[in-house]
Amino acid sequence: MTEFQRICLVHYHEIGLKGHNRATFETRLLKNLEALLGAFPVVTIHRIAGRLCVFLKEGTGWETAKAVADLIGQVPGTARVSCGFKCPRDLDEMVRAARAAMDEAGEFSSFKVAARRNHTDFEIGSMDMNRIVGAALCAAYPDKRVRMKDPDLTVGVEVVQGAAYVYARSLPGIGGLPVGSSGTVACLLSSGIDSPVAAWRMARRGAVCVGVHFSGRPQTSDASEYLVDDIARVLERTGCIARVHTVPFGDCQREIALSAPPSLRIIMYRRLMFKVAEEIARREGAGALVTGESLGQVASQTLDNIRCTDAVVELPVFRPLIGTDKLEIIGEAQRLGTFDISSQDAPDCCTLFMPRSPETHAKLPVVLEAEDALPIERWVGELADAAEVRDYACAAYRPRTRRAHATAEAAR
Ligand code: ATP
Ligand code: MG
């Protein structure tokens, strides 16, 4: 056990964070971290000179501190996270804290000291601190070399008002913006590989994600719903999903399959999905739809078909994966931790009533004519009403109040 208090310093990119924007960003990230670290021995989180500092309880061990840092690194808005100690503003104390941090940081053969002084009321400048702390550490580790360019280890020393923070283990985070700083989006979430990655990418840009899943129920089992729940729990770990609406879509698909030309079925299912998702988005106060489509991946993802589905909704449709290859998406899903869940087979509406040869170049007037025979508007309301809702922990999410909803509706 060490005598110093353990801390994690959270660094964020400062580009684009000016004026008022910056305080909002910091407060949002702080609140998100507070909620996500609830199960860890955290005393408090403070804003300190362009960083957030997570203070850990006395007696917290290295493994726990590392687990805290690893989670923080996956939270949108974190550009870098460093594990270390708080110590008095005294050079000898800083050297002792640095040694404690270096002893835990794993194998290294070269290092450098990077000091930063945020208050000029500390009389020693950062260059001098680098030199003095560096020399003391050289003496303490005679077999290690100081290297300014690409050292194995960088020992950070940050002096602020009233204290110093010293760390040796520092890892890049996922970057982006804290969830809740960019509004709400409705993500069409299947149990496949792509759509969880698409949702995650939007969360990383600060959007609160509300999922909409179309289940084949009652024409299929509810297996896909369990997979989507498992996927949502993975996204929940880093605050990247707020809730999921599950829409029982099987009966309407059956009606479409019975009445529409087989080649148009998929495009018609998808247009109906988009309309229902848009209705749910409206109820949630979401400003856009999100899908996991990637250009040309399957028949429904040709330019013509994308245009044909987009034509049915007014909200913008974001496709964060449109220009990515499947292998890249798989790699991202693996890092995210959703890949193994998504690789399990479950019948959902995508496997239901599929035609042999779907249309790849749908023409809008032809599709509109086929839809004329169906009570689409009525279905949209009924399906949105029939959706089952499941909530996940997301500190940034505020369910829309009836009053806010009524005001927004009146403004439409
Ligand atoms: P995924 O794209 O999630 O890996 P997939 O490739 O099987 O699944 P596609 O048929 O390519 O799905 O559908 C493209 C996009 O449409 C999905 O990324 C998702 O956003 C949306 N989508 C498809 N099926 C569903 C569903 N059952 N519920 C909600 N959204 C869906
Ligand atoms: Mg796909």
CSV table of C-alpha atoms and ligand atoms in Angstrom, one decimal:
chain,number,residue,atom,x,y,z
A,1,MET,CA,0.0,0.0,0.0
A,2,THR,CA,1.2,3.5,-0.7
A,3,GLU,CA,1.1,6.5,1.5
A,4,PHE,CA,-0.2,8.7,-1.3
A,5,GLN,CA,-3.8,9.0,-2.4
A,6,ARG,CA,-4.5,7.3,-5.7
A,7,ILE,CA,-6.0,9.4,-8.5
A,8,CYS,CA,-6.9,9.0,-12.1
A,9,LEU,CA,-6.4,12.2,-14.2
A,10,VAL,CA,-8.8,12.5,-17.2
A,11,HIS,CA,-7.4,14.5,-20.1
A,12,TYR,CA,-9.7,15.7,-22.9
A,13,HIS,CA,-9.0,17.3,-26.2
A,14,GLU,CA,-9.3,21.0,-25.9
A,15,ILE,CA,-9.8,21.8,-29.6
A,16,GLY,CA,-13.2,23.3,-30.1
A,17,LEU,CA,-13.8,23.8,-26.4
A,18,LYS,CA,-14.0,27.5,-26.0
A,19,GLY,CA,-15.8,29.7,-23.6
A,20,HIS,CA,-19.1,28.5,-22.3
A,21,ASN,CA,-18.9,25.3,-24.4
A,22,ARG,CA,-16.0,24.1,-22.3
A,23,ALA,CA,-17.7,24.3,-18.9
A,24,THR,CA,-20.7,22.4,-20.3
A,25,PHE,CA,-18.4,19.7,-21.7
A,26,GLU,CA,-16.5,19.3,-18.4
A,27,THR,CA,-19.6,19.2,-16.3
A,28,ARG,CA,-21.2,16.6,-18.6
A,29,LEU,CA,-18.1,14.4,-18.6
A,30,LEU,CA,-17.9,14.7,-14.8
A,31,LYS,CA,-21.5,13.7,-14.3
A,32,ASN,CA,-21.2,10.8,-16.8
A,33,LEU,CA,-18.1,9.5,-15.0
A,34,GLU,CA,-19.7,9.8,-11.5
A,35,ALA,CA,-22.6,7.7,-12.7
A,36,LEU,CA,-20.4,5.1,-14.4
A,37,LEU,CA,-17.9,4.7,-11.6
A,38,GLY,CA,-20.6,4.1,-9.0
A,39,ALA,CA,-19.3,0.5,-8.3
A,40,PHE,CA,-15.7,1.6,-7.7
A,41,PRO,CA,-14.1,3.1,-4.5
A,42,VAL,CA,-14.3,6.7,-5.7
A,43,VAL,CA,-14.3,9.5,-3.1
A,44,THR,CA,-15.0,12.4,-5.5
A,45,ILE,CA,-14.3,13.8,-9.0
A,46,HIS,CA,-13.1,17.4,-9.4
A,47,ARG,CA,-12.3,19.7,-12.2
A,48,ILE,CA,-8.7,20.7,-11.9
A,49,ALA,CA,-6.9,23.0,-14.3
A,50,GLY,CA,-8.0,21.6,-17.6
A,51,ARG,CA,-8.4,18.0,-16.3
A,52,LEU,CA,-10.9,16.0,-14.3
A,53,CYS,CA,-9.4,14.3,-11.3
A,54,VAL,CA,-10.9,11.1,-9.9
A,55,PHE,CA,-9.9,10.6,-6.3
A,56,LEU,CA,-9.8,7.0,-5.1
A,57,LYS,CA,-10.4,5.9,-1.5
A,58,GLU,CA,-7.6,5.2,0.9
A,59,GLY,CA,-6.4,1.6,0.7
A,60,THR,CA,-7.4,1.2,-3.0
A,61,GLY,CA,-5.0,-1.2,-4.7
A,62,TRP,CA,-3.2,-0.9,-8.0
A,63,GLU,CA,-5.5,-3.5,-9.8
A,64,THR,CA,-8.6,-1.5,-8.9
A,65,ALA,CA,-7.0,1.8,-9.9
A,66,LYS,CA,-6.1,0.2,-13.2
A,67,ALA,CA,-9.6,-1.1,-13.7
A,68,VAL,CA,-11.0,2.4,-13.0
A,69,ALA,CA,-8.6,3.9,-15.5
A,70,ASP,CA,-9.4,1.3,-18.2
A,71,LEU,CA,-13.1,2.0,-17.9
A,72,ILE,CA,-12.6,5.8,-18.0
A,73,GLY,CA,-10.6,5.4,-21.2
A,74,GLN,CA,-13.6,3.9,-22.9
A,75,VAL,CA,-16.0,6.7,-21.9
A,76,PRO,CA,-16.8,9.2,-24.7
A,77,GLY,CA,-15.0,12.4,-24.1
A,78,THR,CA,-11.8,10.9,-22.6
A,79,ALA,CA,-8.8,11.7,-24.7
A,80,ARG,CA,-6.3,10.2,-22.2
A,81,VAL,CA,-6.3,8.8,-18.7
A,82,SER,CA,-3.4,8.6,-16.3
A,83,CYS,CA,-3.0,6.6,-13.1
A,84,GLY,CA,-1.0,8.0,-10.2
A,85,PHE,CA,-0.9,9.8,-6.9
A,86,LYS,CA,-1.7,13.1,-5.3
A,87,CYS,CA,1.2,14.5,-3.3
A,88,PRO,CA,2.3,17.8,-1.6
A,89,ARG,CA,4.0,20.5,-3.7
A,90,ASP,CA,7.4,19.5,-2.6
A,91,LEU,CA,10.1,18.2,-4.9
A,92,ASP,CA,11.1,15.3,-2.6
A,93,GLU,CA,7.5,14.2,-2.2
A,94,MET,CA,7.1,14.4,-6.0
A,95,VAL,CA,10.1,12.2,-6.5
A,96,ARG,CA,8.8,9.7,-4.0
A,97,ALA,CA,5.3,9.7,-5.6
A,98,ALA,CA,7.0,9.3,-9.1
A,99,ARG,CA,8.9,6.2,-7.8
A,100,ALA,CA,5.7,4.7,-6.4
A,101,ALA,CA,4.1,5.2,-9.8
A,102,MET,CA,7.0,3.9,-11.8
A,103,ASP,CA,7.3,0.8,-9.7
A,104,GLU,CA,3.8,-0.1,-10.7
A,105,ALA,CA,3.9,0.8,-14.4
A,106,GLY,CA,5.4,-2.4,-15.7
A,107,GLU,CA,8.6,-3.1,-17.7
A,108,PHE,CA,10.4,-0.1,-19.1
A,109,SER,CA,14.0,0.7,-20.0
A,110,SER,CA,13.8,4.4,-20.8
A,111,PHE,CA,11.8,7.3,-19.4
A,112,LYS,CA,11.4,11.0,-19.3
A,113,VAL,CA,9.8,13.5,-17.0
A,114,ALA,CA,7.1,15.9,-18.3
A,115,ALA,CA,6.3,18.5,-15.7
A,116,ARG,CA,3.5,21.1,-16.0
A,117,ARG,CA,2.9,24.0,-13.7
A,118,ASN,CA,-0.5,25.5,-13.6
A,119,HIS,CA,0.1,28.1,-10.9
A,120,THR,CA,3.0,30.4,-11.0
A,121,ASP,CA,2.7,30.6,-7.2
A,122,PHE,CA,4.9,27.5,-7.3
A,123,GLU,CA,8.3,29.0,-7.6
A,124,ILE,CA,10.0,26.3,-9.7
A,125,GLY,CA,9.3,26.3,-13.5
A,126,SER,CA,8.5,23.2,-15.5
A,127,MET,CA,11.9,23.0,-17.1
A,128,ASP,CA,13.6,23.0,-13.7
A,129,MET,CA,11.1,20.5,-12.4
A,130,ASN,CA,11.9,18.2,-15.3
A,131,ARG,CA,15.6,18.5,-14.6
A,132,ILE,CA,15.5,18.1,-10.8
A,133,VAL,CA,12.9,15.3,-10.7
A,134,GLY,CA,14.6,13.6,-13.6
A,135,ALA,CA,18.0,13.6,-12.0
A,136,ALA,CA,16.6,12.2,-8.7
A,137,LEU,CA,14.9,9.4,-10.7
A,138,CYS,CA,18.1,8.7,-12.6
A,139,ALA,CA,19.8,8.2,-9.3
A,140,ALA,CA,17.0,5.9,-8.1
A,141,TYR,CA,17.0,3.8,-11.3
A,142,PRO,CA,20.6,3.5,-12.4
A,143,ASP,CA,19.9,0.9,-15.0
A,144,LYS,CA,17.2,3.0,-16.8
A,145,ARG,CA,18.0,5.6,-19.4
A,146,VAL,CA,16.5,9.0,-19.9
A,147,ARG,CA,15.3,9.5,-23.4
A,148,MET,CA,13.5,12.6,-24.7
A,149,LYS,CA,12.2,11.0,-27.9
A,150,ASP,CA,9.9,8.1,-27.6
A,151,PRO,CA,10.6,6.9,-24.1
A,152,ASP,CA,9.0,3.7,-22.8
A,153,LEU,CA,7.5,5.7,-19.9
A,154,THR,CA,6.6,9.3,-19.4
A,155,VAL,CA,6.4,10.4,-15.8
A,156,GLY,CA,3.8,13.2,-15.6
A,157,VAL,CA,4.1,15.8,-12.9
A,158,GLU,CA,1.3,18.4,-12.7
A,159,VAL,CA,1.5,21.1,-10.1
A,160,VAL,CA,-1.8,22.9,-9.4
A,161,GLN,CA,-3.0,25.1,-6.6
A,162,GLY,CA,-2.5,23.3,-3.3
A,163,ALA,CA,-1.2,19.9,-4.6
A,164,ALA,CA,0.8,18.0,-7.2
A,165,TYR,CA,-0.3,15.0,-9.3
A,166,VAL,CA,2.2,12.5,-10.4
A,167,TYR,CA,1.7,9.5,-12.7
A,168,ALA,CA,3.5,7.0,-14.9
A,169,ARG,CA,0.8,4.9,-16.5
A,170,SER,CA,-1.0,7.0,-19.1
A,171,LEU,CA,-3.1,5.6,-21.9
A,172,PRO,CA,-5.1,7.1,-24.8
A,173,GLY,CA,-8.8,7.1,-24.4
A,174,ILE,CA,-11.4,6.8,-27.2
A,175,GLY,CA,-11.8,10.6,-27.5
A,176,GLY,CA,-14.9,12.2,-28.8
A,177,LEU,CA,-17.5,14.2,-26.8
A,178,PRO,CA,-19.3,13.3,-23.6
A,179,VAL,CA,-22.6,11.6,-24.1
A,180,GLY,CA,-25.3,14.3,-23.7
A,181,SER,CA,-23.5,17.1,-25.4
A,182,SER,CA,-24.9,16.5,-28.9
A,183,GLY,CA,-28.7,15.8,-28.4
A,184,THR,CA,-30.6,12.6,-28.9
A,185,VAL,CA,-30.7,10.2,-31.8
A,186,ALA,CA,-32.8,7.1,-32.5
A,187,CYS,CA,-30.7,4.1,-33.6
A,188,LEU,CA,-32.1,1.3,-35.6
A,189,LEU,CA,-30.6,-1.6,-33.7
A,190,SER,CA,-30.7,-5.1,-35.0
A,191,SER,CA,-28.9,-8.0,-33.3
A,192,GLY,CA,-26.3,-7.9,-36.2
A,193,ILE,CA,-22.7,-6.7,-36.2
A,194,ASP,CA,-23.1,-3.3,-37.7
A,195,SER,CA,-25.8,-1.4,-36.0
A,196,PRO,CA,-24.3,-1.5,-32.4
A,197,VAL,CA,-21.0,-0.1,-33.9
A,198,ALA,CA,-23.0,2.7,-35.6
A,199,ALA,CA,-24.8,3.6,-32.4
A,200,TRP,CA,-21.5,3.6,-30.5
A,201,ARG,CA,-19.9,5.9,-33.0
A,202,MET,CA,-22.8,8.4,-32.5
A,203,ALA,CA,-22.5,8.1,-28.7
A,204,ARG,CA,-18.8,8.8,-29.1
A,205,ARG,CA,-19.8,12.1,-30.8
A,206,GLY,CA,-21.8,13.0,-27.8
A,207,ALA,CA,-25.3,11.8,-28.8
A,208,VAL,CA,-27.7,10.1,-26.4
A,209,CYS,CA,-28.7,6.9,-28.2
A,210,VAL,CA,-32.2,5.5,-28.0
A,211,GLY,CA,-32.4,2.1,-29.7
A,212,VAL,CA,-35.3,0.9,-31.9
A,213,HIS,CA,-35.4,-2.8,-32.5
A,214,PHE,CA,-37.8,-4.6,-34.8
A,215,SER,CA,-38.5,-8.1,-33.7
A,216,GLY,CA,-40.2,-10.7,-35.9
A,217,ARG,CA,-42.6,-11.4,-33.1
A,218,PRO,CA,-45.2,-12.9,-33.1
A,219,GLN,CA,-44.1,-14.6,-36.3
A,220,THR,CA,-40.8,-15.5,-34.8
A,221,SER,CA,-39.5,-16.1,-31.3
A,222,ASP,CA,-38.1,-13.3,-29.2
A,223,ALA,CA,-34.5,-14.5,-29.5
A,224,SER,CA,-33.3,-11.4,-31.2
A,225,GLU,CA,-34.7,-9.3,-28.4
A,226,TYR,CA,-32.4,-11.1,-25.9
A,227,LEU,CA,-29.4,-10.5,-28.1
A,228,VAL,CA,-30.3,-6.8,-28.4
A,229,ASP,CA,-30.6,-6.6,-24.7
A,230,ASP,CA,-27.1,-8.2,-24.3
A,231,ILE,CA,-25.7,-5.7,-26.8
A,232,ALA,CA,-27.4,-2.8,-25.0
A,233,ARG,CA,-25.8,-3.9,-21.7
A,234,VAL,CA,-22.4,-3.8,-23.3
A,235,LEU,CA,-23.1,-0.2,-24.6
A,236,GLU,CA,-24.4,0.7,-21.2
A,237,ARG,CA,-21.1,0.0,-19.5
A,238,THR,CA,-19.7,3.3,-21.0
A,239,GLY,CA,-23.0,5.1,-20.9
A,240,CYS,CA,-23.6,4.7,-24.7
A,241,ILE,CA,-27.3,3.8,-24.6
A,242,ALA,CA,-30.3,5.1,-22.8
A,243,ARG,CA,-33.2,2.9,-23.7
A,244,VAL,CA,-34.4,0.4,-26.3
A,245,HIS,CA,-37.9,0.3,-27.9
A,246,THR,CA,-38.7,-3.2,-29.2
A,247,VAL,CA,-41.4,-3.2,-31.9
A,248,PRO,CA,-43.2,-6.5,-32.7
A,249,PHE,CA,-43.0,-6.2,-36.4
A,250,GLY,CA,-43.9,-9.8,-37.6
A,251,ASP,CA,-47.6,-9.3,-38.4
A,252,CYS,CA,-47.1,-6.2,-40.5
A,253,GLN,CA,-44.3,-7.9,-42.4
A,254,ARG,CA,-46.7,-10.7,-43.1
A,255,GLU,CA,-49.3,-8.3,-44.4
A,256,ILE,CA,-46.7,-6.7,-46.7
A,257,ALA,CA,-45.5,-10.1,-47.9
A,258,LEU,CA,-49.1,-11.1,-48.7
A,259,SER,CA,-49.9,-8.0,-50.7
A,260,ALA,CA,-46.7,-6.6,-52.2
A,261,PRO,CA,-44.6,-7.8,-55.2
A,262,PRO,CA,-41.9,-10.1,-53.7
A,263,SER,CA,-39.1,-8.0,-55.1
A,264,LEU,CA,-40.3,-4.9,-53.2
A,265,ARG,CA,-40.9,-6.5,-49.8
A,266,ILE,CA,-37.5,-5.6,-48.3
A,267,ILE,CA,-37.7,-2.0,-49.4
A,268,MET,CA,-41.3,-1.8,-48.0
A,269,TYR,CA,-40.3,-3.4,-44.7
A,270,ARG,CA,-37.5,-0.9,-44.4
A,271,ARG,CA,-39.6,2.1,-45.2
A,272,LEU,CA,-42.1,1.1,-42.6
A,273,MET,CA,-39.3,0.5,-40.1
A,274,PHE,CA,-37.9,4.0,-40.8
A,275,LYS,CA,-41.4,5.6,-40.3
A,276,VAL,CA,-42.0,3.8,-37.0
A,277,ALA,CA,-38.5,4.7,-35.9
A,278,GLU,CA,-39.2,8.3,-36.8
A,279,GLU,CA,-42.4,8.3,-34.8
A,280,ILE,CA,-40.5,6.9,-31.8
A,281,ALA,CA,-37.8,9.6,-32.4
A,282,ARG,CA,-40.5,12.2,-32.3
A,283,ARG,CA,-41.8,10.9,-29.0
A,284,GLU,CA,-38.3,10.9,-27.6
A,285,GLY,CA,-37.3,14.3,-28.9
A,286,ALA,CA,-34.6,12.7,-31.0
A,287,GLY,CA,-33.2,14.8,-34.0
A,288,ALA,CA,-32.0,12.0,-36.3
A,289,LEU,CA,-32.2,8.3,-37.2
A,290,VAL,CA,-29.0,6.2,-37.3
A,291,THR,CA,-28.5,2.9,-39.1
A,292,GLY,CA,-25.6,0.5,-39.5
A,293,GLU,CA,-25.7,0.5,-43.3
A,294,SER,CA,-22.6,0.4,-45.4
A,295,LEU,CA,-22.8,1.1,-49.1
A,296,GLY,CA,-23.5,-1.9,-51.3
A,297,GLN,CA,-23.2,-4.4,-48.4
A,298,VAL,CA,-26.6,-6.0,-49.2
A,299,ALA,CA,-29.4,-5.5,-51.7
A,300,SER,CA,-31.1,-2.8,-49.5
A,301,GLN,CA,-28.0,-0.8,-49.3
A,302,THR,CA,-27.6,0.4,-52.9
A,303,LEU,CA,-27.8,4.1,-53.6
A,304,ASP,CA,-31.2,3.7,-55.2
A,305,ASN,CA,-32.7,1.8,-52.3
A,306,ILE,CA,-31.1,4.1,-49.7
A,307,ARG,CA,-32.8,7.1,-51.5
A,308,CYS,CA,-36.0,5.2,-51.6
A,309,THR,CA,-36.0,4.5,-47.9
A,310,ASP,CA,-34.8,8.0,-46.9
A,311,ALA,CA,-37.7,9.5,-48.9
A,312,VAL,CA,-40.2,8.2,-46.4
A,313,VAL,CA,-38.9,10.2,-43.4
A,314,GLU,CA,-38.3,13.9,-42.7
A,315,LEU,CA,-35.6,13.4,-40.1
A,316,PRO,CA,-32.0,13.2,-41.3
A,317,VAL,CA,-30.7,9.6,-41.4
A,318,PHE,CA,-27.1,9.2,-40.3
A,319,ARG,CA,-25.1,6.2,-41.5
A,320,PRO,CA,-21.8,6.4,-39.7
A,321,LEU,CA,-20.6,3.2,-41.3
A,322,ILE,CA,-21.5,4.0,-44.9
A,323,GLY,CA,-17.9,4.1,-46.1
A,324,THR,CA,-16.4,1.3,-44.0
A,325,ASP,CA,-15.6,-2.3,-45.0
A,326,LYS,CA,-17.0,-5.2,-43.2
A,327,LEU,CA,-13.6,-6.2,-41.8
A,328,GLU,CA,-13.2,-2.8,-40.2
A,329,ILE,CA,-16.6,-3.0,-38.7
A,330,ILE,CA,-15.9,-6.4,-37.3
A,331,GLY,CA,-12.6,-5.1,-35.7
A,332,GLU,CA,-14.5,-2.3,-34.1
A,333,ALA,CA,-17.3,-4.6,-32.9
A,334,GLN,CA,-14.6,-6.8,-31.3
A,335,ARG,CA,-13.0,-3.9,-29.5
A,336,LEU,CA,-16.4,-2.7,-28.4
A,337,GLY,CA,-17.3,-6.2,-27.1
A,338,THR,CA,-20.4,-6.7,-29.1
A,339,PHE,CA,-19.0,-9.0,-31.8
A,340,ASP,CA,-19.5,-12.4,-30.0
A,341,ILE,CA,-23.1,-11.5,-29.2
A,342,SER,CA,-23.9,-10.3,-32.7
A,343,SER,CA,-22.4,-13.4,-34.2
A,344,GLN,CA,-25.1,-15.6,-32.6
A,345,ASP,CA,-27.9,-16.4,-34.9
A,346,ALA,CA,-31.4,-15.3,-34.0
A,347,PRO,CA,-34.4,-15.1,-36.3
A,348,ASP,CA,-35.7,-11.5,-36.4
A,349,CYS,CA,-37.6,-9.6,-38.9
A,350,CYS,CA,-34.6,-9.7,-41.3
A,351,THR,CA,-35.0,-13.4,-41.8
A,352,LEU,CA,-38.7,-13.3,-42.1
A,353,PHE,CA,-40.6,-13.5,-45.4
A,354,MET,CA,-37.5,-12.7,-47.5
A,355,PRO,CA,-37.9,-12.7,-51.3
A,356,ARG,CA,-35.5,-14.7,-53.5
A,357,SER,CA,-34.4,-11.8,-55.6
A,358,PRO,CA,-34.9,-8.4,-53.9
A,359,GLU,CA,-35.0,-5.2,-56.0
A,360,THR,CA,-31.7,-3.5,-56.0
A,361,HIS,CA,-32.8,-0.4,-57.9
A,362,ALA,CA,-36.2,0.5,-56.4
A,363,LYS,CA,-38.2,3.2,-58.1
A,364,LEU,CA,-40.1,5.4,-55.7
A,365,PRO,CA,-43.4,5.7,-57.7
A,366,VAL,CA,-43.6,1.9,-58.0
A,367,VAL,CA,-43.0,1.5,-54.2
A,368,LEU,CA,-45.6,4.2,-53.4
A,369,GLU,CA,-48.2,2.4,-55.6
A,370,ALA,CA,-47.6,-0.8,-53.7
A,371,GLU,CA,-47.9,1.0,-50.4
A,372,ASP,CA,-51.2,2.5,-51.4
A,373,ALA,CA,-52.9,-0.8,-50.8
A,374,LEU,CA,-51.7,-0.8,-47.1
A,375,PRO,CA,-52.8,1.2,-44.0
A,376,ILE,CA,-49.2,2.4,-43.4
A,377,GLU,CA,-50.1,5.5,-41.3
A,378,ARG,CA,-52.3,3.5,-39.0
A,379,TRP,CA,-49.6,0.8,-38.6
A,380,VAL,CA,-47.0,3.4,-37.7
A,381,GLY,CA,-49.0,4.7,-34.7
A,382,GLU,CA,-50.0,1.2,-33.7
A,383,LEU,CA,-46.5,-0.2,-33.9
A,384,ALA,CA,-45.0,2.7,-32.0
A,385,ASP,CA,-47.6,2.3,-29.3
A,386,ALA,CA,-47.0,-1.5,-29.1
A,387,ALA,CA,-43.2,-1.0,-28.6
A,388,GLU,CA,-41.9,-2.3,-25.3
A,389,VAL,CA,-39.4,-0.1,-23.6
A,390,ARG,CA,-36.4,-1.1,-21.6
A,391,ASP,CA,-34.2,1.5,-19.8
A,392,TYR,CA,-30.4,1.4,-19.4
A,393,ALA,CA,-28.2,3.6,-17.2
A,394,CYS,CA,-27.3,6.7,-19.0
A,395,ALA,CA,-26.8,9.8,-16.8
A,396,ALA,CA,-27.3,12.2,-19.7
A,397,TYR,CA,-30.8,10.9,-20.6
A,398,ARG,CA,-33.9,12.7,-19.4
A,399,PRO,CA,-37.1,11.0,-20.4
A,400,ARG,CA,-39.3,13.6,-22.2
A,401,THR,CA,-41.9,15.1,-20.0
A,402,ARG,CA,-45.5,15.2,-21.2
A,403,ARG,CA,-45.3,19.0,-21.1
A,404,ALA,CA,-42.1,19.1,-23.3
A,405,HIS,CA,-43.7,16.7,-25.7
A,406,ALA,CA,-46.9,18.8,-25.9
A,407,THR,CA,-44.9,22.0,-26.5
A,408,ALA,CA,-42.8,20.3,-29.2
A,409,GLU,CA,-45.9,18.9,-30.9
A,410,ALA,CA,-47.6,22.3,-30.8
A,411,ALA,CA,-44.6,23.8,-32.5
A,412,ARG,CA,-44.7,21.3,-35.4
B,1,ATP,P1,-26.4,-5.1,-38.8
B,1,ATP,O1,-26.4,-4.0,-39.9
B,1,ATP,O2,-26.9,-4.6,-37.5
B,1,ATP,O3,-25.2,-5.9,-38.7
B,1,ATP,P2,-27.6,-6.6,-40.7
B,1,ATP,O4,-26.4,-6.3,-41.5
B,1,ATP,O5,-28.2,-7.9,-40.7
B,1,ATP,O6,-27.5,-6.1,-39.3
B,1,ATP,P3,-29.1,-5.1,-42.6
B,1,ATP,O7,-30.1,-5.9,-43.2
B,1,ATP,O8,-27.8,-4.8,-43.3
B,1,ATP,O9,-28.8,-5.6,-41.1
B,1,ATP,O10,-29.8,-3.7,-42.2
B,1,ATP,C1,-29.1,-2.5,-42.2
B,1,ATP,C2,-29.5,-1.6,-41.1
B,1,ATP,O11,-30.9,-1.5,-40.9
B,1,ATP,C3,-29.0,-2.2,-39.8
B,1,ATP,O12,-27.6,-1.8,-39.5
B,1,ATP,C4,-29.9,-1.5,-38.8
B,1,ATP,O13,-29.5,-0.2,-38.5
B,1,ATP,C5,-31.2,-1.6,-39.5
B,1,ATP,N1,-31.9,-2.8,-39.2
B,1,ATP,C6,-31.9,-4.0,-39.8
B,1,ATP,N2,-32.7,-4.9,-39.2
B,1,ATP,C7,-33.2,-4.3,-38.1
B,1,ATP,C8,-34.0,-4.7,-37.0
B,1,ATP,N3,-34.5,-5.9,-37.0
B,1,ATP,N4,-34.3,-3.8,-36.1
B,1,ATP,C9,-33.8,-2.5,-36.1
B,1,ATP,N5,-33.0,-2.1,-37.1
B,1,ATP,C10,-32.7,-2.9,-38.1
B,2,MG,MG,-25.5,-4.7,-42.2
